[in-house]
Amino acid sequence: MQQRRKAKSVCIAVLFCLLAAECTALVQQYRSGPRGAIRAVENHRETDAKAEYLMHARGNAAPARLAGALQRELDAALTAYRAGSASYEETTAAIRALQSLGEETLTGQAEHALQTAAQIESARQAYAAAQKAEQSGRDDEAIRQYRLVTDDDPACDQAARAALPAAEARFRDAALAAAEQSDADADYAAEIAGLEQALETLPDDGALLSAYTKAVTRRTYTLRHTAMQKARSSADNGTYSDAFAALNEGLSELPDDELLQFAKQNLRARYLLYVKEQTAKLADENRLNEAGALLSEAETLFPGTADLQAVRQNLNAYQPQKLSALEAGEPNEWFRAEQTLTDRRGKEYTADGNLYYSFDQAVTGRRSASAEFALDGQYNLLTLTAAPLASYTAENSVILEIYGDGRLLSSFPFDKNAAALHTKTDVTGVKTLRLRVYPLGVSDLQNAGVLIADGAVRKAGAGT
């Protein structure tokens, strides 16, 4: 019986031990959970909310009272920064420390607080930069910075609004004074550039806009007047290239100026008429080099102009055109020289492709020699040189005849003692030119050859 009582007492003691261990485990679990954090705040009056959150609620939503404590800590950081008792770096470090806890609600609030602090700092930095610029006399930069100050910092915003009008007034007065000096120096480009730069800072300023408008007007008038005066003087002196250069210089500065454009158009019309009349006059006086130079200058000034192309065609007609370059009919006992020819007096004529000669051999039976050339009515003067060949030994004479469209225009007799003859024949309107050599008094060209050198046609002028 006594043994049974001992066994019963041991069992009861074991049960009490097990019950005590279980209670201890339950208490530890209770104290380590979210509720444990609340109890710690309530019972132990912990002041470091971040430490309590990390110890008792890490990774979970903070209980209401702990969340409130964290929010108050966040608000306190911003309040201290607004009051100037904490620097921007200290404030952002404190906010980021709260943000790094990872508590969902607090993370968003901390991000917003960082943005707010950044905006305040930006306003303060702009105000500080404006004051520094103002102190160094750079009112344009001061104005720009004052305008960057926002009401995120009410004190800076109010101070900036109060300082801005004075900075604008100083800047305006300085810009207008510089413009007046440039105007006095007639440096309108500098005046306009300075006012344009000032208007970038004060784009709607009435005084600057008025000064700018007046400066542009004065510059326009001066450039236009100078260009037109130079052009008129140069044109009166006949130096048209200088006249157009002056107008083009003005238009390079004032490309949309209607008066300069009209002046150039008017001068161009006068100039083209002058070129047409003057080249015709010079060509008519046989001053072809001068006419060509005048026309070339005009073509350089106004390339591709149809009126000048017509003038060029007309002037080309005055240029000598070799007979060898004209379309020719089938020659009769008429030959192009392939080597140097010599006349009876020993003068040599180079075989340049435009050197011809009539039948000159000892064979009998050749009654005439001739050749035809197409003029198509484009020319009115024929020039050439004719002389008896060194092989001319016949005692009889020959005749060189020049025909235009079947009509005899001129004739020249030759014998073995004749000197070289330089001829001019009017071929106005002639379409087909014919040169003919035939014997005089006999029926044969035996040993009676004649050379024809430098044959050319052109439009004749009054100076011919």
CSV table of C-alpha atoms in Angstrom, one decimal:
chain,number,residue,atom,x,y,z
A,1,MET,CA,0.0,0.0,0.0
A,2,GLN,CA,2.8,2.3,0.9
A,3,GLN,CA,4.5,1.6,-2.4
A,4,ARG,CA,1.4,2.5,-4.3
A,5,ARG,CA,1.2,5.9,-2.5
A,6,LYS,CA,4.9,6.6,-3.5
A,7,ALA,CA,4.2,5.8,-7.2
A,8,LYS,CA,1.2,8.1,-7.2
A,9,SER,CA,3.2,11.0,-5.7
A,10,VAL,CA,5.9,10.7,-8.4
A,11,CYS,CA,3.3,10.8,-11.2
A,12,ILE,CA,1.7,13.9,-9.8
A,13,ALA,CA,5.1,15.6,-9.5
A,14,VAL,CA,6.0,14.8,-13.2
A,15,LEU,CA,2.6,16.2,-14.3
A,16,PHE,CA,3.3,19.4,-12.5
A,17,CYS,CA,6.7,19.7,-14.2
A,18,LEU,CA,5.3,19.2,-17.6
A,19,LEU,CA,2.5,21.7,-17.0
A,20,ALA,CA,5.1,24.3,-15.9
A,21,ALA,CA,7.2,23.8,-19.0
A,22,GLU,CA,4.2,24.2,-21.3
A,23,CYS,CA,3.2,27.4,-19.6
A,24,THR,CA,6.7,28.8,-20.0
A,25,ALA,CA,6.7,28.0,-23.7
A,26,LEU,CA,3.3,29.7,-24.1
A,27,VAL,CA,4.5,32.8,-22.3
A,28,GLN,CA,7.6,33.1,-24.5
A,29,GLN,CA,5.5,32.7,-27.7
A,30,TYR,CA,3.1,35.3,-26.5
A,31,ARG,CA,5.8,37.8,-25.6
A,32,SER,CA,7.7,37.4,-29.0
A,33,GLY,CA,4.6,38.1,-31.3
A,34,PRO,CA,3.1,41.4,-32.4
A,35,ARG,CA,1.2,41.7,-29.2
A,36,GLY,CA,4.5,41.4,-27.4
A,37,ALA,CA,5.6,44.7,-29.0
A,38,ILE,CA,2.5,46.4,-27.7
A,39,ARG,CA,3.1,45.1,-24.2
A,40,ALA,CA,6.7,46.2,-24.4
A,41,VAL,CA,5.6,49.7,-25.3
A,42,GLU,CA,2.9,49.8,-22.7
A,43,ASN,CA,4.7,48.1,-19.9
A,44,HIS,CA,8.4,49.1,-20.5
A,45,ARG,CA,7.9,52.6,-22.1
A,46,GLU,CA,10.4,52.0,-24.9
A,47,THR,CA,11.3,55.3,-26.7
A,48,ASP,CA,13.1,53.9,-29.9
A,49,ALA,CA,10.1,52.9,-32.1
A,50,LYS,CA,12.5,51.6,-34.9
A,51,ALA,CA,14.2,49.2,-32.5
A,52,GLU,CA,10.9,47.9,-31.1
A,53,TYR,CA,9.6,47.3,-34.6
A,54,LEU,CA,12.7,45.4,-35.6
A,55,MET,CA,12.6,43.4,-32.3
A,56,HIS,CA,8.9,42.5,-32.2
A,57,ALA,CA,7.2,43.2,-35.6
A,58,ARG,CA,9.8,42.9,-38.4
A,59,GLY,CA,8.2,42.0,-41.7
A,60,ASN,CA,4.6,42.6,-40.4
A,61,ALA,CA,2.3,45.6,-40.4
A,62,ALA,CA,3.1,47.7,-37.4
A,63,PRO,CA,0.4,47.8,-34.7
A,64,ALA,CA,-1.5,51.0,-34.4
A,65,ARG,CA,0.4,52.5,-31.4
A,66,LEU,CA,3.8,51.5,-32.9
A,67,ALA,CA,2.8,52.8,-36.3
A,68,GLY,CA,1.8,56.1,-34.7
A,69,ALA,CA,5.2,56.3,-33.0
A,70,LEU,CA,7.0,55.7,-36.3
A,71,GLN,CA,4.9,58.3,-38.0
A,72,ARG,CA,5.6,60.8,-35.3
A,73,GLU,CA,9.3,60.1,-35.7
A,74,LEU,CA,9.0,60.7,-39.5
A,75,ASP,CA,7.1,64.0,-39.0
A,76,ALA,CA,9.6,65.1,-36.4
A,77,ALA,CA,12.5,64.7,-39.0
A,78,LEU,CA,10.6,66.9,-41.5
A,79,THR,CA,9.7,69.5,-38.9
A,80,ALA,CA,13.2,69.8,-37.7
A,81,TYR,CA,14.4,70.4,-41.3
A,82,ARG,CA,11.7,73.0,-42.0
A,83,ALA,CA,12.7,74.8,-38.8
A,84,GLY,CA,16.4,74.7,-39.8
A,85,SER,CA,17.5,72.7,-36.8
A,86,ALA,CA,18.6,69.8,-39.1
A,87,SER,CA,20.5,69.8,-42.4
A,88,TYR,CA,19.2,68.3,-45.6
A,89,GLU,CA,21.7,65.4,-45.3
A,90,GLU,CA,20.7,64.7,-41.7
A,91,THR,CA,17.0,64.8,-42.5
A,92,THR,CA,17.2,62.5,-45.5
A,93,ALA,CA,19.4,60.0,-43.6
A,94,ALA,CA,16.8,59.9,-40.8
A,95,ILE,CA,14.0,59.4,-43.3
A,96,ARG,CA,15.8,56.7,-45.2
A,97,ALA,CA,16.5,54.9,-41.9
A,98,LEU,CA,12.8,54.7,-41.3
A,99,GLN,CA,12.2,53.7,-44.9
A,100,SER,CA,14.7,50.8,-44.6
A,101,LEU,CA,12.5,49.1,-41.9
A,102,GLY,CA,10.4,47.7,-44.7
A,103,GLU,CA,7.1,48.4,-43.0
A,104,GLU,CA,4.6,48.8,-46.0
A,105,THR,CA,2.7,51.9,-44.9
A,106,LEU,CA,5.8,53.6,-43.6
A,107,THR,CA,7.8,53.0,-46.8
A,108,GLY,CA,5.3,55.0,-48.9
A,109,GLN,CA,5.1,57.8,-46.3
A,110,ALA,CA,8.9,58.0,-46.2
A,111,GLU,CA,9.1,58.2,-50.0
A,112,HIS,CA,6.7,61.2,-49.9
A,113,ALA,CA,8.7,62.8,-47.1
A,114,LEU,CA,11.9,62.5,-49.2
A,115,GLN,CA,10.2,64.2,-52.1
A,116,THR,CA,8.9,67.0,-49.9
A,117,ALA,CA,12.4,67.5,-48.4
A,118,ALA,CA,13.9,67.6,-51.9
A,119,GLN,CA,11.5,70.2,-53.0
A,120,ILE,CA,12.2,72.3,-50.0
A,121,GLU,CA,15.9,71.9,-50.6
A,122,SER,CA,15.6,72.9,-54.2
A,123,ALA,CA,13.7,76.1,-53.3
A,124,ARG,CA,16.4,77.0,-50.7
A,125,GLN,CA,19.2,76.2,-53.1
A,126,ALA,CA,17.6,78.4,-55.8
A,127,TYR,CA,17.2,81.3,-53.4
A,128,ALA,CA,20.8,81.0,-52.2
A,129,ALA,CA,22.0,80.9,-55.8
A,130,ALA,CA,19.9,84.0,-56.6
A,131,GLN,CA,21.4,85.9,-53.8
A,132,LYS,CA,24.9,84.9,-54.7
A,133,ALA,CA,24.3,86.0,-58.4
A,134,GLU,CA,22.8,89.3,-57.2
A,135,GLN,CA,25.8,90.0,-55.0
A,136,SER,CA,28.2,89.4,-58.0
A,137,GLY,CA,26.1,91.7,-60.3
A,138,ARG,CA,24.7,88.9,-62.5
A,139,ASP,CA,21.1,90.0,-62.4
A,140,ASP,CA,20.0,87.8,-65.3
A,141,GLU,CA,21.1,84.7,-63.3
A,142,ALA,CA,19.6,86.1,-60.1
A,143,ILE,CA,16.2,86.6,-61.9
A,144,ARG,CA,16.4,83.0,-63.3
A,145,GLN,CA,17.1,81.6,-59.9
A,146,TYR,CA,14.5,83.7,-58.1
A,147,ARG,CA,11.9,82.3,-60.5
A,148,LEU,CA,12.9,78.8,-59.6
A,149,VAL,CA,12.0,79.3,-55.9
A,150,THR,CA,8.7,77.6,-55.0
A,151,ASP,CA,6.3,77.8,-52.1
A,152,ASP,CA,7.6,74.5,-50.8
A,153,ASP,CA,9.6,76.8,-48.6
A,154,PRO,CA,7.2,79.7,-47.8
A,155,ALA,CA,9.9,81.9,-46.3
A,156,CYS,CA,12.2,81.6,-49.4
A,157,ASP,CA,9.3,82.0,-51.7
A,158,GLN,CA,8.2,85.2,-50.0
A,159,ALA,CA,11.7,86.6,-50.0
A,160,ALA,CA,12.2,85.7,-53.7
A,161,ARG,CA,9.0,87.4,-54.7
A,162,ALA,CA,10.1,90.5,-52.8
A,163,ALA,CA,13.6,90.6,-54.4
A,164,LEU,CA,12.6,89.8,-58.0
A,165,PRO,CA,11.2,93.2,-59.1
A,166,ALA,CA,14.3,95.0,-58.1
A,167,ALA,CA,16.6,92.5,-59.9
A,168,GLU,CA,14.4,92.8,-63.0
A,169,ALA,CA,14.5,96.6,-62.9
A,170,ARG,CA,18.3,96.7,-62.6
A,171,PHE,CA,18.6,94.2,-65.5
A,172,ARG,CA,16.3,96.1,-67.7
A,173,ASP,CA,18.1,99.4,-67.1
A,174,ALA,CA,21.5,97.9,-67.8
A,175,ALA,CA,20.2,96.3,-71.1
A,176,LEU,CA,18.6,99.6,-72.2
A,177,ALA,CA,21.8,101.6,-71.4
A,178,ALA,CA,23.9,99.1,-73.4
A,179,ALA,CA,21.5,99.4,-76.3
A,180,GLU,CA,21.7,103.2,-76.3
A,181,GLN,CA,25.5,103.1,-76.4
A,182,SER,CA,25.4,100.7,-79.4
A,183,ASP,CA,22.9,102.9,-81.1
A,184,ALA,CA,25.1,105.9,-80.6
A,185,ASP,CA,28.0,103.9,-82.2
A,186,ALA,CA,25.7,102.9,-85.0
A,187,ASP,CA,26.4,99.3,-84.1
A,188,TYR,CA,22.9,98.1,-84.8
A,189,ALA,CA,23.9,94.4,-84.9
A,190,ALA,CA,25.3,94.6,-81.4
A,191,GLU,CA,22.3,96.6,-80.2
A,192,ILE,CA,19.9,94.0,-81.5
A,193,ALA,CA,21.9,91.1,-80.3
A,194,GLY,CA,22.0,92.6,-76.8
A,195,LEU,CA,18.3,93.3,-76.7
A,196,GLU,CA,17.5,89.8,-78.0
A,197,GLN,CA,19.6,88.3,-75.2
A,198,ALA,CA,17.8,90.6,-72.7
A,199,LEU,CA,14.4,89.5,-74.0
A,200,GLU,CA,15.3,85.9,-73.3
A,201,THR,CA,15.4,86.9,-69.6
A,202,LEU,CA,12.4,89.3,-69.7
A,203,PRO,CA,10.4,88.1,-72.8
A,204,ASP,CA,7.4,90.3,-72.2
A,205,ASP,CA,9.0,93.5,-71.0
A,206,GLY,CA,7.5,96.4,-72.8
A,207,ALA,CA,10.5,98.7,-72.6
A,208,LEU,CA,12.8,96.1,-74.1
A,209,LEU,CA,10.4,95.1,-76.8
A,210,SER,CA,10.0,98.8,-77.8
A,211,ALA,CA,13.7,99.3,-77.9
A,212,TYR,CA,14.2,96.1,-79.9
A,213,THR,CA,11.6,97.2,-82.5
A,214,LYS,CA,13.2,100.6,-83.0
A,215,ALA,CA,16.7,99.0,-83.3
A,216,VAL,CA,15.5,96.6,-86.0
A,217,THR,CA,13.8,99.4,-87.9
A,218,ARG,CA,17.0,101.6,-87.8
A,219,ARG,CA,19.2,98.7,-88.9
A,220,THR,CA,16.8,97.8,-91.7
A,221,TYR,CA,16.7,101.4,-93.0
A,222,THR,CA,20.5,101.8,-92.7
A,223,LEU,CA,21.3,98.5,-94.5
A,224,ARG,CA,18.8,99.1,-97.2
A,225,HIS,CA,19.9,102.7,-97.8
A,226,THR,CA,23.5,101.8,-97.9
A,227,ALA,CA,22.9,98.9,-100.3
A,228,MET,CA,20.8,100.9,-102.7
A,229,GLN,CA,23.1,103.9,-102.7
A,230,LYS,CA,26.1,101.7,-103.5
A,231,ALA,CA,24.2,99.9,-106.2
A,232,ARG,CA,23.0,103.2,-107.8
A,233,SER,CA,26.5,104.7,-107.8
A,234,SER,CA,28.1,101.5,-109.3
A,235,ALA,CA,25.4,101.2,-112.0
A,236,ASP,CA,25.9,104.9,-113.0
A,237,ASN,CA,29.6,104.1,-113.4
A,238,GLY,CA,28.8,101.1,-115.5
A,239,THR,CA,30.3,98.6,-112.9
A,240,TYR,CA,27.2,96.5,-112.7
A,241,SER,CA,28.9,93.6,-110.9
A,242,ASP,CA,29.6,95.9,-108.0
A,243,ALA,CA,26.0,97.2,-108.1
A,244,PHE,CA,24.6,93.6,-107.8
A,245,ALA,CA,27.2,92.8,-105.1
A,246,ALA,CA,25.9,95.7,-103.0
A,247,LEU,CA,22.3,94.6,-103.4
A,248,ASN,CA,23.1,91.0,-102.7
A,249,GLU,CA,25.0,92.0,-99.6
A,250,GLY,CA,22.0,93.9,-98.4
A,251,LEU,CA,19.7,91.0,-99.1
A,252,SER,CA,22.0,88.6,-97.3
A,253,GLU,CA,21.2,90.7,-94.2
A,254,LEU,CA,17.5,91.5,-95.1
A,255,PRO,CA,16.4,88.5,-97.3
A,256,ASP,CA,12.7,89.4,-97.1
A,257,ASP,CA,13.1,93.2,-97.7
A,258,GLU,CA,10.7,94.0,-100.5
A,259,LEU,CA,12.3,97.3,-101.5
A,260,LEU,CA,15.7,95.6,-102.0
A,261,GLN,CA,14.1,92.8,-103.9
A,262,PHE,CA,12.4,95.3,-106.2
A,263,ALA,CA,15.6,97.3,-106.7
A,264,LYS,CA,17.4,94.1,-107.7
A,265,GLN,CA,14.7,93.1,-110.1
A,266,ASN,CA,14.6,96.5,-111.6
A,267,LEU,CA,18.4,96.7,-112.0
A,268,ARG,CA,18.4,93.3,-113.5
A,269,ALA,CA,16.0,94.2,-116.2
A,270,ARG,CA,18.0,97.4,-117.0
A,271,TYR,CA,21.2,95.5,-117.0
A,272,LEU,CA,20.0,92.7,-119.3
A,273,LEU,CA,18.8,95.4,-121.8
A,274,TYR,CA,22.1,97.2,-121.5
A,275,VAL,CA,24.0,94.0,-122.2
A,276,LYS,CA,21.9,93.2,-125.2
A,277,GLU,CA,22.3,96.7,-126.7
A,278,GLN,CA,26.0,97.1,-125.8
A,279,THR,CA,27.1,93.7,-127.1
A,280,ALA,CA,25.3,94.4,-130.4
A,281,LYS,CA,27.0,97.8,-130.6
A,282,LEU,CA,30.4,96.5,-129.8
A,283,ALA,CA,30.0,93.6,-132.2
A,284,ASP,CA,28.8,96.0,-134.9
A,285,GLU,CA,32.0,98.0,-134.3
A,286,ASN,CA,34.0,94.7,-134.7
A,287,ARG,CA,35.1,95.0,-131.0
A,288,LEU,CA,34.3,91.3,-130.4
A,289,ASN,CA,36.6,90.8,-127.4
A,290,GLU,CA,35.0,93.6,-125.5
A,291,ALA,CA,31.5,92.3,-126.4
A,292,GLY,CA,32.4,88.8,-125.3
A,293,ALA,CA,33.8,90.0,-122.0
A,294,LEU,CA,30.7,92.0,-121.2
A,295,LEU,CA,28.5,89.1,-122.0
A,296,SER,CA,30.6,86.6,-120.0
A,297,GLU,CA,30.3,88.9,-117.0
A,298,ALA,CA,26.5,88.9,-117.4
A,299,GLU,CA,26.4,85.2,-117.7
A,300,THR,CA,28.4,84.8,-114.5
A,301,LEU,CA,25.9,87.1,-112.7
A,302,PHE,CA,22.8,85.5,-114.1
A,303,PRO,CA,23.6,82.0,-115.4
A,304,GLY,CA,21.1,80.2,-117.6
A,305,THR,CA,19.1,83.4,-118.4
A,306,ALA,CA,17.2,82.9,-121.6
A,307,ASP,CA,17.7,86.6,-122.7
A,308,LEU,CA,21.5,86.1,-122.4
A,309,GLN,CA,21.4,82.9,-124.3
A,310,ALA,CA,19.8,84.8,-127.2
A,311,VAL,CA,22.5,87.5,-126.9
A,312,ARG,CA,25.2,84.8,-127.0
A,313,GLN,CA,23.7,83.3,-130.2
A,314,ASN,CA,23.7,86.7,-131.8
A,315,LEU,CA,27.3,87.4,-130.7
A,316,ASN,CA,28.4,84.0,-132.0
A,317,ALA,CA,27.3,85.0,-135.4
A,318,TYR,CA,29.9,87.8,-135.3
A,319,GLN,CA,32.7,85.3,-134.6
A,320,PRO,CA,34.5,84.1,-137.7
A,321,GLN,CA,33.3,80.6,-138.7
A,322,LYS,CA,35.9,78.7,-140.8
A,323,LEU,CA,34.7,77.3,-144.1
A,324,SER,CA,36.0,73.9,-143.1
A,325,ALA,CA,33.4,73.9,-140.2
A,326,LEU,CA,30.5,74.4,-142.6
A,327,GLU,CA,28.5,71.7,-144.2
A,328,ALA,CA,29.9,71.4,-147.8
A,329,GLY,CA,28.7,69.9,-151.1
A,330,GLU,CA,30.7,67.5,-153.2
A,331,PRO,CA,33.8,69.4,-154.5
A,332,ASN,CA,34.9,69.5,-158.1
A,333,GLU,CA,38.6,69.5,-158.7
A,334,TRP,CA,38.8,71.3,-155.4
A,335,PHE,CA,41.1,69.9,-152.6
A,336,ARG,CA,41.8,70.3,-148.9
A,337,ALA,CA,45.5,70.7,-148.4
A,338,GLU,CA,47.2,68.0,-146.3
A,339,GLN,CA,50.5,69.7,-146.2
A,340,THR,CA,52.0,73.2,-146.3
A,341,LEU,CA,51.4,75.1,-149.5
A,342,THR,CA,53.6,77.9,-150.9
A,343,ASP,CA,52.5,80.7,-153.1
A,344,ARG,CA,54.4,82.2,-156.1
A,345,ARG,CA,56.2,84.7,-153.8
A,346,GLY,CA,57.4,82.0,-151.5
A,347,LYS,CA,55.0,82.5,-148.5
A,348,GLU,CA,54.0,79.3,-146.8
A,349,TYR,CA,50.5,78.5,-145.6
A,350,THR,CA,50.0,75.9,-142.9
A,351,ALA,CA,47.7,73.0,-143.6
A,352,ASP,CA,45.3,73.7,-140.7
A,353,GLY,CA,42.3,72.0,-142.2
A,354,ASN,CA,41.0,75.2,-143.6
A,355,LEU,CA,43.5,75.4,-146.5
A,356,TYR,CA,42.2,74.6,-150.0
A,357,TYR,CA,43.6,74.7,-153.5
A,358,SER,CA,42.2,74.3,-157.0
A,359,PHE,CA,43.4,71.9,-159.7
A,360,ASP,CA,47.1,72.6,-160.3
A,361,GLN,CA,48.5,69.6,-162.2
A,362,ALA,CA,50.0,69.4,-165.8
A,363,VAL,CA,47.2,67.2,-166.9
A,364,THR,CA,44.8,68.9,-169.4
A,365,GLY,CA,41.1,68.8,-169.7
A,366,ARG,CA,40.0,70.5,-166.4
A,367,ARG,CA,37.9,73.4,-167.3
A,368,SER,CA,36.9,74.6,-163.8
A,369,ALA,CA,37.3,73.8,-160.1
A,370,SER,CA,34.6,74.6,-157.4
A,371,ALA,CA,33.3,73.9,-153.9
A,372,GLU,CA,30.1,74.7,-152.1
A,373,PHE,CA,29.4,75.7,-148.4
A,374,ALA,CA,26.1,76.0,-146.6
A,375,LEU,CA,25.6,79.4,-144.9
A,376,ASP,CA,21.9,79.1,-144.2
A,377,GLY,CA,21.5,82.9,-144.3
A,378,GLN,CA,23.2,83.3,-140.9
A,379,TYR,CA,26.2,85.4,-142.1
A,380,ASN,CA,26.8,88.5,-144.2
A,381,LEU,CA,30.5,88.7,-144.7
A,382,LEU,CA,33.0,86.3,-146.3
A,383,THR,CA,36.7,86.8,-145.9
A,384,LEU,CA,39.5,84.8,-147.4
A,385,THR,CA,43.1,84.9,-148.8
A,386,ALA,CA,43.8,83.8,-152.4
A,387,ALA,CA,47.1,83.5,-154.2
A,388,PRO,CA,48.6,81.6,-157.1
A,389,LEU,CA,50.4,78.4,-156.1
A,390,ALA,CA,54.2,78.1,-156.5
A,391,SER,CA,53.4,75.5,-159.2
A,392,TYR,CA,51.4,78.1,-161.2
A,393,THR,CA,53.5,78.2,-164.5
A,394,ALA,CA,50.7,78.8,-167.0
A,395,GLU,CA,50.9,82.0,-169.0
A,396,ASN,CA,47.2,82.5,-169.0
A,397,SER,CA,45.2,83.9,-166.1
A,398,VAL,CA,42.4,82.4,-164.1
A,399,ILE,CA,39.3,83.9,-162.4
A,400,LEU,CA,38.2,83.3,-158.7
A,401,GLU,CA,34.5,83.7,-158.6
A,402,ILE,CA,32.2,83.9,-155.5
A,403,TYR,CA,28.5,83.0,-155.9
A,404,GLY,CA,25.7,83.3,-153.5
A,405,ASP,CA,22.6,81.1,-154.3
A,406,GLY,CA,23.7,81.0,-158.0
A,407,ARG,CA,24.3,84.8,-158.2
A,408,LEU,CA,27.8,86.1,-158.9
A,409,LEU,CA,28.8,88.3,-155.9
A,410,SER,CA,32.5,89.1,-156.8
A,411,SER,CA,35.4,87.9,-159.0
A,412,PHE,CA,39.2,88.2,-158.8
A,413,PRO,CA,41.7,87.5,-161.7
A,414,PHE,CA,45.0,85.9,-161.0
A,415,ASP,CA,48.1,85.1,-163.1
A,416,LYS,CA,51.4,83.7,-162.1
A,417,ASN,CA,52.8,87.1,-161.1
A,418,ALA,CA,49.8,88.1,-158.9
A,419,ALA,CA,50.3,88.8,-155.2
A,420,ALA,CA,48.2,87.3,-152.5
A,421,LEU,CA,44.8,88.9,-152.3
A,422,HIS,CA,42.7,89.4,-149.1
A,423,THR,CA,39.1,89.7,-150.0
A,424,LYS,CA,35.8,90.7,-148.3
A,425,THR,CA,32.5,89.8,-149.9
A,426,ASP,CA,29.0,90.6,-148.7
A,427,VAL,CA,27.1,87.3,-148.3
A,428,THR,CA,24.0,88.7,-146.5
A,429,GLY,CA,21.1,86.2,-146.7
A,430,VAL,CA,23.1,83.7,-148.7
A,431,LYS,CA,22.1,80.1,-148.0
A,432,THR,CA,24.6,78.4,-150.3
A,433,LEU,CA,28.1,79.8,-151.0
A,434,ARG,CA,30.1,78.6,-154.1
A,435,LEU,CA,33.7,79.3,-154.9
A,436,ARG,CA,34.8,78.7,-158.5
A,437,VAL,CA,38.1,78.9,-160.3
A,438,TYR,CA,38.2,78.8,-164.1
A,439,PRO,CA,40.7,79.7,-166.9
A,440,LEU,CA,40.6,83.0,-168.7
A,441,GLY,CA,41.1,83.0,-172.4
A,442,VAL,CA,41.9,79.3,-172.5
A,443,SER,CA,39.9,76.2,-171.8
A,444,ASP,CA,42.2,74.5,-169.3
A,445,LEU,CA,43.4,74.8,-165.7
A,446,GLN,CA,46.7,73.1,-166.5
A,447,ASN,CA,49.5,74.3,-164.2
A,448,ALA,CA,47.2,77.2,-163.0
A,449,GLY,CA,46.3,76.2,-159.4
A,450,VAL,CA,45.1,78.8,-156.8
A,451,LEU,CA,45.3,78.4,-153.0
A,452,ILE,CA,42.4,79.6,-150.7
A,453,ALA,CA,43.5,80.2,-147.1
A,454,ASP,CA,41.8,81.5,-144.0
A,455,GLY,CA,38.3,81.3,-145.5
A,456,ALA,CA,35.7,82.4,-142.9
A,457,VAL,CA,32.2,83.8,-142.7
A,458,ARG,CA,30.6,85.9,-140.0
A,459,LYS,CA,28.1,88.5,-139.2
A,460,ALA,CA,29.6,91.8,-140.2
A,461,GLY,CA,29.5,95.0,-138.2
A,462,ALA,CA,29.7,98.6,-139.0
A,463,GLY,CA,33.4,98.7,-138.2
A,464,THR,CA,34.2,95.9,-140.7
